[in-house]
């Protein structure tokens, strides 16, 4: 069995929700305002759903009766979390473990397909985009958001170098090369979407960590984002506290980080949200 440091947080959906605060919801709400309102009979895909931020945002907006949401993710704990949440609220949601590259839905199923803040970490982006395209109805709307700036990335990369040295590979989820709008557009085009049908817009959201909460936040962030491509090691366990301490220190200042009036730490995140707006028209095939 793979080694896991004894200090690690064993991730459940609630941990991802705590780590993200309400930044996903803020950006998702911004995106939902850009597209036509949901209508009875809509079938929505919450792709790479995580703790269910998209599903929650849709349901919080009181959609018309008769819509259905399919929430999928590769992580069984997250899917279980969304399933429980939906059940407790009596939402019209079906949750399933499903990699974005191997969706088992039939062609032309969804009226809206939303992949929120996942393209940067999905693995094969082009295949994920192909699957989104394949499962979207002609004239349907796809949204795919990415963060193009996240202040905590520098802090976590610093902790990686501090505790593991400069020479080895970067953690899988903390690559040195950012995933930017152009990368996402390229993936969407590879998936079948035509460039001129993709609208892109930028928005910001603020991740607020309350006074005294940085150590907890660093623990959640390092547990989720710190693993190397080869996994965790004994060395990581031995340097766990050092890594957390370094993240806390780095988050005291830096680009996009400010202190709020009540001692909270405010991280300004910038998102790009490409979406394809035409509804009712024939779906374009990439030439
Ligand atoms: C940053 S979270 C975003 C979650 C959620 N969509 C949101 O906006 O809050 C990225 C999600 O992508 C999921 N993920 C990573 N690779 C995936 C894949 N190949 N297929 C499906 N989900 C994947 C992760 O498990 C995680 O839940």
XYZ file of C-alpha atoms and ligand atoms in Angstrom:
314
model
C 0.000 0.000 0.000
C 1.218 3.513 -0.789
C 2.858 5.388 2.093
C 0.780 8.155 3.678
C 2.195 10.578 6.293
C 0.524 10.095 9.659
C -0.342 13.822 9.848
C -2.248 13.934 6.550
C -5.932 14.885 6.405
C -7.793 11.950 4.842
C -9.845 13.900 2.342
C -13.623 13.855 2.291
C -15.878 16.229 0.325
C -16.232 18.470 3.374
C -12.456 19.040 3.467
C -12.410 20.205 -0.154
C -15.359 22.490 0.599
C -13.504 23.937 3.611
C -10.307 24.427 1.602
C -12.098 26.245 -1.218
C -14.337 28.437 0.938
C -16.926 29.998 -1.326
C -14.639 30.901 -4.221
C -15.970 28.228 -6.581
C -19.554 29.272 -5.841
C -18.722 32.952 -6.447
C -17.250 32.177 -9.843
C -19.975 29.678 -10.741
C -22.705 32.190 -9.905
C -20.941 34.680 -12.138
C -20.962 32.122 -14.976
C -24.577 31.088 -14.463
C -25.582 34.721 -14.912
C -23.964 34.654 -18.362
C -26.036 31.815 -19.771
C -29.771 31.484 -20.408
C -31.747 30.480 -17.310
C -32.436 26.820 -16.613
C -35.771 25.520 -17.799
C -37.930 22.506 -17.026
C -36.473 19.362 -18.572
C -32.852 20.566 -18.571
C -30.293 17.853 -17.900
C -27.121 19.313 -16.416
C -23.671 17.775 -16.016
C -21.600 18.839 -12.979
C -18.350 17.382 -14.319
C -15.485 16.817 -11.837
C -17.928 17.926 -9.180
C -15.608 17.853 -6.144
C -17.685 18.713 -3.089
C -20.571 19.806 -5.327
C -20.102 23.569 -5.660
C -21.805 23.675 -9.075
C -24.737 21.554 -7.963
C -25.137 23.655 -4.811
C -25.004 26.932 -6.736
C -27.630 25.733 -9.215
C -29.945 24.493 -6.478
C -29.438 27.675 -4.399
C -30.795 29.660 -7.347
C -34.155 27.830 -7.190
C -34.188 26.325 -10.669
C -37.539 25.373 -12.182
C -38.872 21.926 -11.258
C -38.011 19.090 -13.596
C -34.324 19.761 -14.070
C -31.870 16.975 -13.302
C -28.187 17.197 -12.411
C -25.621 14.439 -12.963
C -22.640 15.042 -10.672
C -19.509 13.021 -11.467
C -15.941 12.935 -10.184
C -13.026 10.552 -10.199
C -12.794 10.678 -6.386
C -15.254 8.271 -4.684
C -15.190 10.220 -1.375
C -16.239 13.410 -3.123
C -19.004 11.625 -5.053
C -20.286 10.094 -1.840
C -20.282 13.548 -0.207
C -22.333 15.053 -3.038
C -24.702 12.080 -3.010
C -25.325 12.502 0.739
C -25.762 16.253 0.409
C -28.281 15.854 -2.423
C -30.163 13.174 -0.522
C -30.346 15.288 2.642
C -31.764 18.204 0.638
C -33.962 16.115 -1.641
C -32.281 17.534 -4.748
C -32.745 15.984 -8.237
C -29.161 14.790 -8.429
C -27.543 11.528 -9.507
C -23.925 11.200 -8.423
C -21.424 8.738 -9.893
C -17.724 8.018 -9.905
C -16.613 8.717 -13.467
C -13.386 10.035 -14.960
C -13.971 13.033 -17.213
C -12.122 11.162 -19.981
C -14.460 8.176 -19.852
C -17.974 9.495 -19.413
C -20.499 6.709 -19.799
C -23.379 9.035 -20.729
C -24.917 8.735 -24.163
C -24.242 11.290 -26.905
C -26.205 14.583 -26.813
C -27.476 14.060 -23.269
C -26.860 17.382 -21.559
C -28.387 20.808 -22.054
C -25.648 22.354 -19.881
C -22.240 20.866 -19.104
C -20.218 22.601 -16.400
C -16.611 21.722 -15.604
C -15.667 24.046 -12.792
C -12.003 24.520 -11.876
C -10.873 21.101 -12.942
C -9.257 21.323 -16.382
C -5.872 22.187 -14.863
C -5.779 18.894 -12.943
C -7.785 16.471 -15.082
C -4.971 14.707 -16.861
C -5.846 14.301 -20.543
C -7.583 17.642 -21.233
C -8.263 16.958 -24.887
C -10.112 13.723 -24.189
C -12.061 15.400 -21.372
C -13.101 18.125 -23.827
C -14.075 15.506 -26.434
C -16.320 13.846 -23.859
C -17.938 17.174 -22.921
C -18.565 17.877 -26.591
C -19.916 14.410 -27.279
C -22.360 14.464 -24.379
C -23.597 18.032 -24.963
C -26.808 18.484 -26.941
C -26.542 20.451 -30.194
C -26.973 24.062 -29.153
C -26.267 23.241 -25.514
C -24.071 25.365 -23.285
C -20.716 24.255 -21.923
C -18.848 26.147 -19.221
C -15.291 25.290 -18.224
C -13.637 27.516 -15.631
C -9.985 27.590 -14.565
C -8.073 29.646 -12.011
C -5.402 31.675 -13.794
C -4.022 33.161 -10.584
C -4.073 31.663 -7.086
C -1.880 33.344 -4.457
C -1.407 30.196 -2.392
C 0.408 28.328 -5.173
C 3.665 30.265 -4.549
C 3.399 29.497 -0.820
C 2.929 25.769 -1.383
C 5.685 25.593 -3.979
C 7.972 27.337 -1.481
C 7.141 24.728 1.164
C 7.877 21.979 -1.370
C 11.354 23.393 -2.124
C 11.984 24.154 1.550
C 11.310 20.586 2.666
C 12.338 18.549 -0.399
C 15.020 20.664 -2.044
C 15.075 22.230 -5.488
C 16.095 19.280 -7.633
C 13.208 16.814 -7.656
C 9.890 16.872 -9.531
C 7.128 19.279 -8.520
C 3.932 17.998 -6.863
C 1.414 16.929 -9.520
C -1.067 19.621 -8.500
C 1.554 22.384 -8.143
C 3.188 22.485 -11.572
C 5.532 25.354 -12.423
C 3.751 26.025 -15.681
C 0.327 27.578 -15.215
C -2.659 26.276 -17.109
C -3.974 29.380 -18.858
C -6.819 30.467 -21.122
C -4.909 29.487 -24.255
C -4.361 25.957 -22.957
C -8.040 25.616 -22.163
C -9.084 26.995 -25.553
C -6.743 24.518 -27.251
C -8.270 21.642 -25.294
C -11.809 22.766 -26.108
C -10.912 23.050 -29.785
C -9.346 19.578 -29.709
C -12.597 18.408 -28.178
C -14.634 19.678 -31.130
C -15.678 23.210 -30.128
C -14.999 25.934 -32.666
C -12.874 28.844 -31.451
C -15.230 31.604 -32.548
C -18.082 30.028 -30.579
C -16.087 30.159 -27.336
C -16.612 33.276 -25.234
C -14.104 33.981 -22.504
C -14.500 36.255 -19.545
C -12.491 36.905 -16.395
C -13.673 37.316 -12.839
C -12.189 37.411 -9.336
C -13.150 35.746 -6.078
C -11.729 36.188 -2.588
C -10.734 33.262 -0.441
C -10.989 34.393 3.166
C -9.260 32.477 5.940
C -10.378 33.710 9.367
C -7.909 34.958 11.978
C -6.138 32.002 13.556
C -7.215 29.684 10.737
C -4.097 29.683 8.555
C -2.527 26.594 10.125
C -5.678 24.572 9.532
C -5.921 25.902 5.974
C -2.255 25.062 5.306
C -2.852 21.526 6.640
C -5.787 21.050 4.258
C -3.914 22.593 1.329
C -0.706 20.560 1.795
C -2.686 17.325 2.305
C -4.556 17.889 -0.975
C -1.920 19.535 -3.144
C 1.454 18.492 -1.748
C 1.824 14.930 -3.043
C 4.607 14.215 -5.531
C 3.928 12.269 -8.753
C 5.484 9.280 -6.926
C 3.253 9.863 -3.878
C 4.195 10.729 -0.283
C 7.345 9.576 1.500
C 8.699 9.078 5.016
C 10.691 12.248 4.408
C 7.422 14.148 3.933
C 6.138 12.801 7.234
C 9.393 13.859 8.942
C 9.106 17.384 7.491
C 5.326 17.762 7.745
C 5.324 20.425 10.477
C 8.067 22.332 8.709
C 6.014 22.372 5.490
C 2.881 23.577 7.278
C 4.859 26.249 9.176
C 6.424 27.452 5.944
C 3.058 27.696 4.159
C 1.642 29.729 7.066
C 4.673 32.031 6.935
C 4.472 32.463 3.162
C 0.765 33.283 3.343
C 1.455 36.306 5.582
C 2.245 38.359 2.496
C 2.742 38.073 -1.260
C 1.035 38.946 -4.506
C -2.740 38.871 -4.110
C -2.640 38.375 -0.320
C -3.946 41.036 2.043
C -4.902 41.148 5.706
C -8.533 41.999 6.391
C -9.816 44.311 9.162
C -10.592 41.407 11.498
C -7.221 39.715 11.063
C -8.439 37.427 8.294
C -6.222 36.514 5.346
C -7.680 37.455 2.005
C -6.445 35.697 -1.142
C -7.571 37.153 -4.431
C -8.082 34.459 -7.059
C -8.590 35.215 -10.750
C -10.684 32.906 -12.889
C -11.215 32.560 -16.619
C -14.534 31.181 -17.691
C -14.883 30.070 -21.304
C -18.362 29.184 -22.334
C -20.146 28.474 -25.528
C -23.297 30.437 -25.715
C -25.392 29.570 -28.744
C -28.511 27.647 -27.829
C -30.892 26.211 -30.322
C -28.420 26.343 -33.221
C -26.736 23.415 -34.886
C -23.656 22.256 -33.101
C -20.485 23.184 -34.916
C -17.964 20.569 -35.746
C -14.342 21.676 -35.688
C -12.978 21.747 -39.217
C -10.415 21.907 -7.703
S -11.569 20.610 -7.645
C -12.985 21.445 -8.295
C -14.257 20.831 -7.808
C -15.559 21.533 -8.191
N -15.860 21.365 -9.605
C -15.549 22.984 -7.797
O -15.589 23.855 -8.652
O -15.486 23.275 -6.602
C -11.080 19.578 -8.998
C -11.855 18.277 -9.051
O -11.494 17.551 -10.209
C -11.558 16.174 -9.866
N -10.815 15.417 -10.884
C -9.481 15.362 -11.082
N -9.198 14.579 -12.141
C -10.378 14.126 -12.627
C -10.749 13.288 -13.723
N -9.828 12.766 -14.540
N -12.056 13.046 -13.912
C -13.003 13.575 -13.106
N -12.710 14.375 -12.053
C -11.419 14.655 -11.818
C -10.960 16.119 -8.478
O -11.262 14.919 -7.814
C -11.616 17.348 -7.863
O -12.828 17.030 -7.284
